[in-house]
PDB file of C-alpha atoms in Angstrom:
ATOM      1  CA  UNK A  25      32.828 -42.981 -53.455  1.00  0.00           C
ATOM      2  CA  UNK A  26      32.064 -39.535 -52.094  1.00  0.00           C
ATOM      3  CA  UNK A  27      29.038 -40.859 -50.177  1.00  0.00           C
ATOM      4  CA  UNK A  28      31.143 -43.606 -48.583  1.00  0.00           C
ATOM      5  CA  UNK A  29      33.672 -41.000 -47.495  1.00  0.00           C
ATOM      6  CA  UNK A  30      30.962 -38.825 -45.932  1.00  0.00           C
ATOM      7  CA  UNK A  31      29.507 -41.821 -44.078  1.00  0.00           C
ATOM      8  CA  UNK A  32      32.952 -42.818 -42.800  1.00  0.00           C
ATOM      9  CA  UNK A  33      33.724 -39.244 -41.748  1.00  0.00           C
ATOM     10  CA  UNK A  34      30.381 -38.977 -39.951  1.00  0.00           C
ATOM     11  CA  UNK A  35      30.999 -42.212 -38.050  1.00  0.00           C
ATOM     12  CA  UNK A  36      34.492 -40.996 -37.168  1.00  0.00           C
ATOM     13  CA  UNK A  37      33.140 -37.743 -35.714  1.00  0.00           C
ATOM     14  CA  UNK A  38      30.468 -39.655 -33.788  1.00  0.00           C
ATOM     15  CA  UNK A  39      33.100 -41.959 -32.313  1.00  0.00           C
ATOM     16  CA  UNK A  40      35.309 -39.016 -31.375  1.00  0.00           C
ATOM     17  CA  UNK A  41      32.371 -37.233 -29.726  1.00  0.00           C
ATOM     18  CA  UNK A  42      31.371 -40.194 -27.596  1.00  0.00           C
ATOM     19  CA  UNK A  43      35.013 -40.829 -26.720  1.00  0.00           C
ATOM     20  CA  UNK A  44      35.367 -37.401 -25.159  1.00  0.00           C
ATOM     21  CA  UNK A  45      34.304 -36.208 -21.743  1.00  0.00           C
ATOM     22  CA  UNK A  46      32.126 -33.205 -20.983  1.00  0.00           C
ATOM     23  CA  UNK A  47      33.159 -31.542 -17.755  1.00  0.00           C
ATOM     24  CA  UNK A  48      30.513 -29.533 -15.910  1.00  0.00           C
ATOM     25  CA  UNK A  49      32.154 -27.197 -13.421  1.00  0.00           C
ATOM     26  CA  UNK A  50      30.268 -26.167 -10.278  1.00  0.00           C
ATOM     27  CA  UNK A  51      31.247 -23.338  -7.959  1.00  0.00           C
ATOM     28  CA  UNK A  52      30.562 -25.002  -4.626  1.00  0.00           C
ATOM     29  CA  UNK A  53      30.033 -23.160  -1.336  1.00  0.00           C
ATOM     30  CA  UNK A  54      30.138 -24.939   2.024  1.00  0.00           C
ATOM     31  CA  UNK A  55      29.480 -23.740   5.556  1.00  0.00           C
ATOM     32  CA  UNK A  56      32.081 -25.613   7.640  1.00  0.00           C
ATOM     33  CA  UNK A  57      30.268 -25.135  10.960  1.00  0.00           C
ATOM     34  CA  UNK A  58      27.022 -27.034  11.495  1.00  0.00           C
ATOM     35  CA  UNK A  59      26.011 -24.843  14.459  1.00  0.00           C
ATOM     36  CA  UNK A  60      27.050 -21.325  13.516  1.00  0.00           C
ATOM     37  CA  UNK A  61      26.869 -19.643  10.132  1.00  0.00           C
ATOM     38  CA  UNK A  62      30.480 -18.679   9.536  1.00  0.00           C
ATOM     39  CA  UNK A  63      32.259 -17.588   6.395  1.00  0.00           C
ATOM     40  CA  UNK A  64      31.383 -19.922   3.548  1.00  0.00           C
ATOM     41  CA  UNK A  65      34.255 -21.889   2.037  1.00  0.00           C
ATOM     42  CA  UNK A  66      34.343 -22.159  -1.742  1.00  0.00           C
ATOM     43  CA  UNK A  67      35.890 -24.665  -4.120  1.00  0.00           C
ATOM     44  CA  UNK A  68      35.230 -26.094  -7.554  1.00  0.00           C
ATOM     45  CA  UNK A  69      33.684 -29.491  -8.073  1.00  0.00           C
ATOM     46  CA  UNK A  70      33.489 -31.358 -11.365  1.00  0.00           C
ATOM     47  CA  UNK A  71      30.858 -33.579 -12.919  1.00  0.00           C
ATOM     48  CA  UNK A  72      32.554 -35.400 -15.787  1.00  0.00           C
ATOM     49  CA  UNK A  73      30.171 -37.144 -18.155  1.00  0.00           C
ATOM     50  CA  UNK A  74      31.086 -39.540 -20.923  1.00  0.00           C
ATOM     51  CA  UNK A  75      28.384 -41.589 -22.540  1.00  0.00           C
ATOM     52  CA  UNK A  76      26.342 -43.377 -19.880  1.00  0.00           C
ATOM     53  CA  UNK A  77      28.873 -42.855 -17.090  1.00  0.00           C
ATOM     54  CA  UNK A  78      29.662 -39.899 -14.858  1.00  0.00           C
ATOM     55  CA  UNK A  79      32.008 -39.090 -12.036  1.00  0.00           C
ATOM     56  CA  UNK A  80      31.790 -36.361  -9.392  1.00  0.00           C
ATOM     57  CA  UNK A  81      35.016 -35.129  -7.802  1.00  0.00           C
ATOM     58  CA  UNK A  82      36.443 -31.907  -6.415  1.00  0.00           C
ATOM     59  CA  UNK A  83      39.119 -30.023  -8.293  1.00  0.00           C
ATOM     60  CA  UNK A  84      41.543 -30.243  -5.375  1.00  0.00           C
ATOM     61  CA  UNK A  85      41.156 -33.992  -4.970  1.00  0.00           C
ATOM     62  CA  UNK A  86      41.631 -34.511  -8.689  1.00  0.00           C
ATOM     63  CA  UNK A  87      44.875 -32.550  -8.638  1.00  0.00           C
ATOM     64  CA  UNK A  88      46.130 -34.388  -5.560  1.00  0.00           C
ATOM     65  CA  UNK A  89      45.298 -37.820  -6.948  1.00  0.00           C
ATOM     66  CA  UNK A  90      46.721 -37.033 -10.376  1.00  0.00           C
ATOM     67  CA  UNK A  91      50.000 -35.658  -9.098  1.00  0.00           C
ATOM     68  CA  UNK A  92      50.492 -38.537  -6.677  1.00  0.00           C
ATOM     69  CA  UNK A  93      49.908 -41.130  -9.384  1.00  0.00           C
ATOM     70  CA  UNK A  94      52.624 -39.537 -11.480  1.00  0.00           C
ATOM     71  CA  UNK A  95      55.418 -40.080  -8.946  1.00  0.00           C
ATOM     72  CA  UNK A  96      58.401 -40.146 -11.272  1.00  0.00           C
ATOM     73  CA  UNK A  97      60.144 -37.137 -12.813  1.00  0.00           C
ATOM     74  CA  UNK A  98      58.961 -36.942 -16.411  1.00  0.00           C
ATOM     75  CA  UNK A  99      55.571 -38.437 -15.587  1.00  0.00           C
ATOM     76  CA  UNK A 100      54.921 -35.643 -13.106  1.00  0.00           C
ATOM     77  CA  UNK A 101      55.810 -33.033 -15.735  1.00  0.00           C
ATOM     78  CA  UNK A 102      53.486 -34.662 -18.252  1.00  0.00           C
ATOM     79  CA  UNK A 103      50.664 -34.958 -15.707  1.00  0.00           C
ATOM     80  CA  UNK A 104      50.989 -31.314 -14.720  1.00  0.00           C
ATOM     81  CA  UNK A 105      50.861 -30.356 -18.392  1.00  0.00           C
ATOM     82  CA  UNK A 106      47.704 -32.415 -18.915  1.00  0.00           C
ATOM     83  CA  UNK A 107      46.102 -30.864 -15.835  1.00  0.00           C
ATOM     84  CA  UNK A 108      46.925 -27.381 -17.084  1.00  0.00           C
ATOM     85  CA  UNK A 109      45.263 -28.142 -20.424  1.00  0.00           C
ATOM     86  CA  UNK A 110      42.139 -29.302 -18.572  1.00  0.00           C
ATOM     87  CA  UNK A 111      41.701 -25.835 -17.085  1.00  0.00           C
ATOM     88  CA  UNK A 112      42.458 -26.648 -13.440  1.00  0.00           C
ATOM     89  CA  UNK A 113      45.190 -25.504 -11.086  1.00  0.00           C
ATOM     90  CA  UNK A 114      48.440 -27.386 -10.574  1.00  0.00           C
ATOM     91  CA  UNK A 115      48.627 -27.357  -6.774  1.00  0.00           C
ATOM     92  CA  UNK A 116      46.090 -29.070  -4.476  1.00  0.00           C
ATOM     93  CA  UNK A 117      44.416 -27.424  -1.530  1.00  0.00           C
ATOM     94  CA  UNK A 118      42.199 -28.983   1.167  1.00  0.00           C
ATOM     95  CA  UNK A 119      38.795 -30.154   0.010  1.00  0.00           C
ATOM     96  CA  UNK A 120      35.412 -30.829   1.591  1.00  0.00           C
ATOM     97  CA  UNK A 121      34.982 -33.687  -0.867  1.00  0.00           C
ATOM     98  CA  UNK A 122      37.884 -36.029  -0.190  1.00  0.00           C
ATOM     99  CA  UNK A 123      36.209 -38.900  -2.042  1.00  0.00           C
ATOM    100  CA  UNK A 124      34.602 -39.439  -5.420  1.00  0.00           C
ATOM    101  CA  UNK A 125      31.271 -40.695  -6.727  1.00  0.00           C
ATOM    102  CA  UNK A 126      30.504 -42.564  -9.927  1.00  0.00           C
ATOM    103  CA  UNK A 127      27.156 -43.131 -11.580  1.00  0.00           C
ATOM    104  CA  UNK A 128      25.694 -45.353 -14.236  1.00  0.00           C
ATOM    105  CA  UNK A 129      23.221 -42.749 -15.446  1.00  0.00           C
ATOM    106  CA  UNK A 130      20.567 -44.864 -17.232  1.00  0.00           C
ATOM    107  CA  UNK A 131      20.471 -47.479 -14.467  1.00  0.00           C
ATOM    108  CA  UNK A 132      20.637 -44.873 -11.687  1.00  0.00           C
ATOM    109  CA  UNK A 133      23.407 -46.784  -9.925  1.00  0.00           C
ATOM    110  CA  UNK A 134      25.570 -44.665  -7.639  1.00  0.00           C
ATOM    111  CA  UNK A 135      28.908 -45.690  -6.083  1.00  0.00           C
ATOM    112  CA  UNK A 136      30.773 -43.871  -3.314  1.00  0.00           C
ATOM    113  CA  UNK A 137      34.578 -44.344  -3.165  1.00  0.00           C
ATOM    114  CA  UNK A 138      37.007 -43.457  -0.415  1.00  0.00           C
ATOM    115  CA  UNK A 139      40.507 -44.527   0.551  1.00  0.00           C
ATOM    116  CA  UNK A 140      42.045 -45.554   3.854  1.00  0.00           C
ATOM    117  CA  UNK A 141      45.844 -45.437   3.990  1.00  0.00           C
ATOM    118  CA  UNK A 142      46.038 -46.075   0.254  1.00  0.00           C
ATOM    119  CA  UNK A 143      43.440 -48.879   0.205  1.00  0.00           C
ATOM    120  CA  UNK A 144      40.231 -48.348  -1.746  1.00  0.00           C
ATOM    121  CA  UNK A 145      36.877 -48.820  -0.053  1.00  0.00           C
ATOM    122  CA  UNK A 146      33.490 -48.274  -1.668  1.00  0.00           C
ATOM    123  CA  UNK A 147      29.782 -48.964  -1.455  1.00  0.00           C
ATOM    124  CA  UNK A 148      26.737 -48.760  -3.700  1.00  0.00           C
ATOM    125  CA  UNK A 149      24.164 -46.188  -2.610  1.00  0.00           C
ATOM    126  CA  UNK A 150      20.964 -47.980  -1.593  1.00  0.00           C
ATOM    127  CA  UNK A 151      18.616 -44.983  -1.343  1.00  0.00           C
ATOM    128  CA  UNK A 152      17.104 -43.728  -4.607  1.00  0.00           C
ATOM    129  CA  UNK A 153      16.624 -39.969  -4.799  1.00  0.00           C
ATOM    130  CA  UNK A 154      12.886 -39.277  -5.009  1.00  0.00           C
ATOM    131  CA  UNK A 155      12.125 -35.896  -6.577  1.00  0.00           C
ATOM    132  CA  UNK A 156       9.032 -33.723  -6.298  1.00  0.00           C
ATOM    133  CA  UNK A 157       9.103 -31.822  -9.599  1.00  0.00           C
ATOM    134  CA  UNK A 158       7.204 -28.525  -9.448  1.00  0.00           C
ATOM    135  CA  UNK A 159       5.842 -26.290 -12.208  1.00  0.00           C
ATOM    136  CA  UNK A 160       8.033 -23.376 -11.097  1.00  0.00           C
ATOM    137  CA  UNK A 161      10.491 -22.165 -13.731  1.00  0.00           C
ATOM    138  CA  UNK A 162      13.190 -19.505 -13.463  1.00  0.00           C
ATOM    139  CA  UNK A 163      16.440 -18.554 -15.127  1.00  0.00           C
ATOM    140  CA  UNK A 164      19.237 -20.002 -13.011  1.00  0.00           C
ATOM    141  CA  UNK A 165      22.911 -19.525 -13.855  1.00  0.00           C
ATOM    142  CA  UNK A 166      21.966 -18.515 -17.386  1.00  0.00           C
ATOM    143  CA  UNK A 167      19.662 -21.474 -18.091  1.00  0.00           C
ATOM    144  CA  UNK A 168      15.892 -21.751 -18.208  1.00  0.00           C
ATOM    145  CA  UNK A 169      15.421 -24.117 -15.283  1.00  0.00           C
ATOM    146  CA  UNK A 170      12.667 -25.954 -13.440  1.00  0.00           C
ATOM    147  CA  UNK A 171      12.456 -26.480  -9.687  1.00  0.00           C
ATOM    148  CA  UNK A 172      12.514 -29.878  -7.964  1.00  0.00           C
ATOM    149  CA  UNK A 173      12.724 -30.785  -4.266  1.00  0.00           C
ATOM    150  CA  UNK A 174      13.890 -33.904  -2.437  1.00  0.00           C
ATOM    151  CA  UNK A 175      14.645 -35.066   1.097  1.00  0.00           C
ATOM    152  CA  UNK A 176      17.971 -36.883   1.154  1.00  0.00           C
ATOM    153  CA  UNK A 177      20.569 -37.571   3.829  1.00  0.00           C
ATOM    154  CA  UNK A 178      18.768 -35.556   6.497  1.00  0.00           C
ATOM    155  CA  UNK A 179      18.539 -32.401   4.401  1.00  0.00           C
ATOM    156  CA  UNK A 180      15.854 -30.961   2.147  1.00  0.00           C
ATOM    157  CA  UNK A 181      17.418 -30.148  -1.216  1.00  0.00           C
ATOM    158  CA  UNK A 182      16.171 -27.770  -3.893  1.00  0.00           C
ATOM    159  CA  UNK A 183      17.428 -28.419  -7.395  1.00  0.00           C
ATOM    160  CA  UNK A 184      17.032 -26.388 -10.561  1.00  0.00           C
ATOM    161  CA  UNK A 185      17.446 -28.456 -13.703  1.00  0.00           C
ATOM    162  CA  UNK A 186      17.446 -27.520 -17.366  1.00  0.00           C
ATOM    163  CA  UNK A 187      16.066 -29.578 -20.209  1.00  0.00           C
ATOM    164  CA  UNK A 188      18.403 -27.651 -22.518  1.00  0.00           C
ATOM    165  CA  UNK A 189      21.183 -30.032 -21.431  1.00  0.00           C
ATOM    166  CA  UNK A 190      19.961 -33.575 -21.982  1.00  0.00           C
ATOM    167  CA  UNK A 191      21.903 -35.185 -19.142  1.00  0.00           C
ATOM    168  CA  UNK A 192      19.936 -36.728 -16.270  1.00  0.00           C
ATOM    169  CA  UNK A 193      22.622 -36.010 -13.709  1.00  0.00           C
ATOM    170  CA  UNK A 194      23.984 -33.523 -11.223  1.00  0.00           C
ATOM    171  CA  UNK A 195      26.554 -32.944  -8.467  1.00  0.00           C
ATOM    172  CA  UNK A 196      27.195 -35.377  -5.602  1.00  0.00           C
ATOM    173  CA  UNK A 197      24.735 -38.322  -5.572  1.00  0.00           C
ATOM    174  CA  UNK A 198      21.918 -36.370  -7.185  1.00  0.00           C
ATOM    175  CA  UNK A 199      20.509 -37.447 -10.538  1.00  0.00           C
ATOM    176  CA  UNK A 200      17.276 -38.714 -12.100  1.00  0.00           C
ATOM    177  CA  UNK A 201      15.756 -35.435 -13.278  1.00  0.00           C
ATOM    178  CA  UNK A 202      14.837 -34.821 -16.960  1.00  0.00           C
ATOM    179  CA  UNK A 203      17.846 -32.582 -17.478  1.00  0.00           C
ATOM    180  CA  UNK A 204      21.103 -31.442 -15.901  1.00  0.00           C
ATOM    181  CA  UNK A 205      21.037 -29.845 -12.444  1.00  0.00           C
ATOM    182  CA  UNK A 206      22.401 -26.306 -12.826  1.00  0.00           C
ATOM    183  CA  UNK A 207      21.811 -25.223  -9.226  1.00  0.00           C
ATOM    184  CA  UNK A 208      21.485 -27.232  -6.014  1.00  0.00           C
ATOM    185  CA  UNK A 209      21.232 -26.099  -2.381  1.00  0.00           C
ATOM    186  CA  UNK A 210      20.039 -27.472   0.940  1.00  0.00           C
ATOM    187  CA  UNK A 211      17.466 -25.954   3.270  1.00  0.00           C
ATOM    188  CA  UNK A 212      20.035 -25.144   5.961  1.00  0.00           C
ATOM    189  CA  UNK A 213      22.155 -23.007   3.647  1.00  0.00           C
ATOM    190  CA  UNK A 214      25.212 -25.201   4.261  1.00  0.00           C
ATOM    191  CA  UNK A 215      25.823 -26.529   0.735  1.00  0.00           C
ATOM    192  CA  UNK A 216      25.316 -24.843  -2.617  1.00  0.00           C
ATOM    193  CA  UNK A 217      26.352 -25.946  -6.117  1.00  0.00           C
ATOM    194  CA  UNK A 218      26.196 -23.495  -9.044  1.00  0.00           C
ATOM    195  CA  UNK A 219      27.019 -24.550 -12.595  1.00  0.00           C
ATOM    196  CA  UNK A 220      29.441 -21.957 -13.945  1.00  0.00           C
ATOM    197  CA  UNK A 221      31.037 -23.592 -16.966  1.00  0.00           C
ATOM    198  CA  UNK A 222      31.170 -26.620 -19.205  1.00  0.00           C
ATOM    199  CA  UNK A 223      34.043 -27.783 -21.350  1.00  0.00           C
ATOM    200  CA  UNK A 224      35.168 -30.714 -23.445  1.00  0.00           C
ATOM    201  CA  UNK A 225      38.263 -32.570 -22.247  1.00  0.00           C
ATOM    202  CA  UNK A 226      40.084 -35.143 -24.339  1.00  0.00           C
ATOM    203  CA  UNK A 227      42.063 -37.066 -21.750  1.00  0.00           C
ATOM    204  CA  UNK A 228      40.493 -38.474 -18.621  1.00  0.00           C
ATOM    205  CA  UNK A 229      42.490 -39.696 -15.638  1.00  0.00           C
ATOM    206  CA  UNK A 230      41.762 -43.355 -15.142  1.00  0.00           C
ATOM    207  CA  UNK A 231      42.469 -46.245 -12.833  1.00  0.00           C
ATOM    208  CA  UNK A 232      40.422 -49.404 -12.338  1.00  0.00           C
ATOM    209  CA  UNK A 233      39.140 -50.411  -8.951  1.00  0.00           C
ATOM    210  CA  UNK A 234      41.974 -52.453  -7.439  1.00  0.00           C
ATOM    211  CA  UNK A 235      41.641 -56.159  -6.793  1.00  0.00           C
ATOM    212  CA  UNK A 236      42.076 -55.651  -3.041  1.00  0.00           C
ATOM    213  CA  UNK A 237      39.477 -52.881  -2.775  1.00  0.00           C
ATOM    214  CA  UNK A 238      37.134 -53.310   0.186  1.00  0.00           C
ATOM    215  CA  UNK A 239      33.480 -53.471  -0.812  1.00  0.00           C
ATOM    216  CA  UNK A 240      31.190 -52.243   1.943  1.00  0.00           C
ATOM    217  CA  UNK A 241      27.629 -51.041   2.419  1.00  0.00           C
ATOM    218  CA  UNK A 242      26.342 -47.603   3.258  1.00  0.00           C
ATOM    219  CA  UNK A 243      25.298 -48.745   6.738  1.00  0.00           C
ATOM    220  CA  UNK A 244      28.602 -50.463   7.542  1.00  0.00           C
ATOM    221  CA  UNK A 245      30.878 -48.014   5.726  1.00  0.00           C
ATOM    222  CA  UNK A 246      32.255 -46.069   8.693  1.00  0.00           C
ATOM    223  CA  UNK A 247      32.769 -49.292  10.674  1.00  0.00           C
ATOM    224  CA  UNK A 248      34.657 -50.890   7.787  1.00  0.00           C
ATOM    225  CA  UNK A 249      36.808 -47.779   7.450  1.00  0.00           C
ATOM    226  CA  UNK A 250      37.661 -47.965  11.155  1.00  0.00           C
ATOM    227  CA  UNK A 251      38.528 -51.634  10.721  1.00  0.00           C
ATOM    228  CA  UNK A 252      40.939 -50.814   7.891  1.00  0.00           C
ATOM    229  CA  UNK A 253      42.556 -48.090   9.994  1.00  0.00           C
ATOM    230  CA  UNK A 254      43.026 -50.537  12.885  1.00  0.00           C
ATOM    231  CA  UNK A 255      44.444 -53.156  10.523  1.00  0.00           C
ATOM    232  CA  UNK A 256      46.907 -50.638   9.115  1.00  0.00           C
ATOM    233  CA  UNK A 257      47.983 -49.535  12.607  1.00  0.00           C
ATOM    234  CA  UNK A 258      48.656 -53.137  13.652  1.00  0.00           C
ATOM    235  CA  UNK A 259      50.690 -53.842  10.515  1.00  0.00           C
ATOM    236  CA  UNK A 260      52.604 -50.631  11.033  1.00  0.00           C
ATOM    237  CA  UNK A 261      53.629 -51.635  14.560  1.00  0.00           C
ATOM    238  CA  UNK A 262      54.664 -55.105  13.406  1.00  0.00           C
ATOM    239  CA  UNK A 263      56.665 -53.888  10.394  1.00  0.00           C
ATOM    240  CA  UNK A 264      60.474 -53.652  10.834  1.00  0.00           C
ATOM    241  CA  UNK A 265      61.501 -50.158  11.810  1.00  0.00           C
ATOM    242  CA  UNK A 266      58.051 -49.254  13.125  1.00  0.00           C
ATOM    243  CA  UNK A 267      56.521 -46.172  11.571  1.00  0.00           C
ATOM    244  CA  UNK A 268      59.815 -44.560  10.735  1.00  0.00           C
ATOM    245  CA  UNK A 269      60.107 -46.340   7.413  1.00  0.00           C
ATOM    246  CA  UNK A 270      56.551 -45.813   6.235  1.00  0.00           C
ATOM    247  CA  UNK A 271      54.941 -42.912   4.466  1.00  0.00           C
ATOM    248  CA  UNK A 272      52.126 -41.122   6.213  1.00  0.00           C
ATOM    249  CA  UNK A 273      49.131 -41.938   4.094  1.00  0.00           C
ATOM    250  CA  UNK A 274      46.022 -39.986   5.096  1.00  0.00           C
ATOM    251  CA  UNK A 275      42.589 -41.524   4.930  1.00  0.00           C
ATOM    252  CA  UNK A 276      39.852 -40.093   2.777  1.00  0.00           C
ATOM    253  CA  UNK A 277      37.135 -37.727   3.927  1.00  0.00           C
ATOM    254  CA  UNK A 278      34.302 -38.852   6.141  1.00  0.00           C
ATOM    255  CA  UNK A 279      31.275 -40.434   4.549  1.00  0.00           C
ATOM    256  CA  UNK A 280      28.900 -37.765   3.356  1.00  0.00           C
ATOM    257  CA  UNK A 281      31.503 -35.102   3.388  1.00  0.00           C
ATOM    258  CA  UNK A 282      33.728 -34.148  -2.901  1.00  0.00           C
ATOM    259  CA  UNK A 283      37.598 -36.569 -11.778  1.00  0.00           C
ATOM    260  CA  UNK A 284      39.248 -38.527 -13.024  1.00  0.00           C
ATOM    261  CA  UNK A 285      38.938 -41.593 -15.084  1.00  0.00           C
ATOM    262  CA  UNK A 286      36.546 -43.274 -17.379  1.00  0.00           C
ATOM    263  CA  UNK A 287      37.360 -46.950 -17.096  1.00  0.00           C
ATOM    264  CA  UNK A 288      35.253 -49.726 -15.662  1.00  0.00           C
ATOM    265  CA  UNK A 289      35.947 -51.146 -12.240  1.00  0.00           C
ATOM    266  CA  UNK A 290      35.674 -54.706 -10.973  1.00  0.00           C
ATOM    267  CA  UNK A 291      31.933 -54.514 -10.436  1.00  0.00           C
ATOM    268  CA  UNK A 292      28.942 -53.806 -12.600  1.00  0.00           C
ATOM    269  CA  UNK A 293      27.540 -50.324 -12.972  1.00  0.00           C
ATOM    270  CA  UNK A 294      30.502 -48.155 -12.013  1.00  0.00           C
ATOM    271  CA  UNK A 295      32.518 -47.543 -15.128  1.00  0.00           C
ATOM    272  CA  UNK A 296      34.571 -44.593 -13.894  1.00  0.00           C
ATOM    273  CA  UNK A 297      37.234 -43.981 -11.285  1.00  0.00           C
ATOM    274  CA  UNK A 298      39.982 -41.399 -10.764  1.00  0.00           C
ATOM    275  CA  UNK A 299      43.645 -42.050 -11.117  1.00  0.00           C
ATOM    276  CA  UNK A 300      46.004 -41.687  -8.216  1.00  0.00           C
ATOM    277  CA  UNK A 301      46.010 -42.069  -4.445  1.00  0.00           C
ATOM    278  CA  UNK A 302      43.849 -40.194  -2.004  1.00  0.00           C
ATOM    279  CA  UNK A 303      44.873 -38.409   1.169  1.00  0.00           C
ATOM    280  CA  UNK A 304      48.502 -37.723   0.246  1.00  0.00           C
ATOM    281  CA  UNK A 305      50.278 -34.533   1.254  1.00  0.00           C
ATOM    282  CA  UNK A 306      52.158 -33.424  -1.853  1.00  0.00           C
ATOM    283  CA  UNK A 307      54.725 -31.441   0.146  1.00  0.00           C
ATOM    284  CA  UNK A 308      56.704 -34.523   1.120  1.00  0.00           C
ATOM    285  CA  UNK A 309      56.501 -38.245   1.849  1.00  0.00           C
ATOM    286  CA  UNK A 310      56.549 -37.962   5.622  1.00  0.00           C
ATOM    287  CA  UNK A 311      54.844 -34.683   6.422  1.00  0.00           C
ATOM    288  CA  UNK A 312      51.323 -36.125   6.333  1.00  0.00           C
ATOM    289  CA  UNK A 313      48.304 -33.820   6.285  1.00  0.00           C
ATOM    290  CA  UNK A 314      49.236 -31.654   9.238  1.00  0.00           C
ATOM    291  CA  UNK A 315      49.046 -28.459   7.205  1.00  0.00           C
ATOM    292  CA  UNK A 316      45.434 -29.265   6.368  1.00  0.00           C
ATOM    293  CA  UNK A 317      44.347 -30.564   9.763  1.00  0.00           C
ATOM    294  CA  UNK A 318      42.273 -27.515  10.705  1.00  0.00           C
ATOM    295  CA  UNK A 319      40.413 -27.678   7.424  1.00  0.00           C
ATOM    296  CA  UNK A 320      39.689 -31.380   7.817  1.00  0.00           C
ATOM    297  CA  UNK A 321      38.395 -30.745  11.336  1.00  0.00           C
ATOM    298  CA  UNK A 322      35.995 -28.196   9.884  1.00  0.00           C
ATOM    299  CA  UNK A 323      34.871 -30.725   7.304  1.00  0.00           C
ATOM    300  CA  UNK A 324      33.959 -33.295   9.946  1.00  0.00           C
ATOM    301  CA  UNK A 325      31.766 -30.754  11.776  1.00  0.00           C
ATOM    302  CA  UNK A 326      29.279 -30.370   8.944  1.00  0.00           C
ATOM    303  CA  UNK A 327      28.985 -33.440   6.699  1.00  0.00           C
ATOM    304  CA  UNK A 328      26.817 -33.205   3.608  1.00  0.00           C
ATOM    305  CA  UNK A 329      24.715 -36.144   4.882  1.00  0.00           C
ATOM    306  CA  UNK A 330      23.362 -35.791   8.407  1.00  0.00           C
ATOM    307  CA  UNK A 331      21.892 -39.290   8.499  1.00  0.00           C
TER     308      UNK A 331
END
């Protein structure tokens, strides 16, 4: 009887472990100007891993999406409480990563999600990251790490990964190394990710990919986004009352420019997506993103992918 209890208890703990999410927190520095080296901007980005799935998102986008999804009194209070327990701030600020990325880790499938006026649009990354793993080892951010280099998106990236964390993943679209990336930076000094903390979170924000989501390709992504913007503008002019009766939904960040949930979408290989709506100014339904316009202009000057 005692043995049966121990077996049951062990299976229970195993189920609980795999049901939880490990959040890897990166201190992320970005140079907003692609021509001049100005003061680096800093924000936190998250890599949330549960089982075979992961999701990369910035702290500020997660807060914005989570608060917007909870748009009724008590729900907002509950959401803020959950966010506080997860160790992140309650109020969103502008982000360089106004999108999110999901991965199926074993299959090395990567999906990039954005939003245009509340409508989801996504594509599957079609370029595998090809690493040159060196024999160089150093201690990076408190971990014994090994150096790897890759050329991706018009930048040469140097990654330091540790085999002490058995997760073949990292920030943004980068994965495929025999361990977690604990430090990542590009050759131009514009982007830098440093792992500063990891924590277990019990509740993940989740929302499936909507049935009307626009599936695109990496090559056609910006054109499809422009098409959605044009479609929205036409519908806005046709709608009774013009734009006076509609909320000002902002579009997501530009392609290549920054977690939420752990539930599968409508296509194979994704498995994770954040809850809430992107590009919404939390200060009011009609104020738009004017307060963040200068920041977003800086973002567009120096995208993370140059080609």
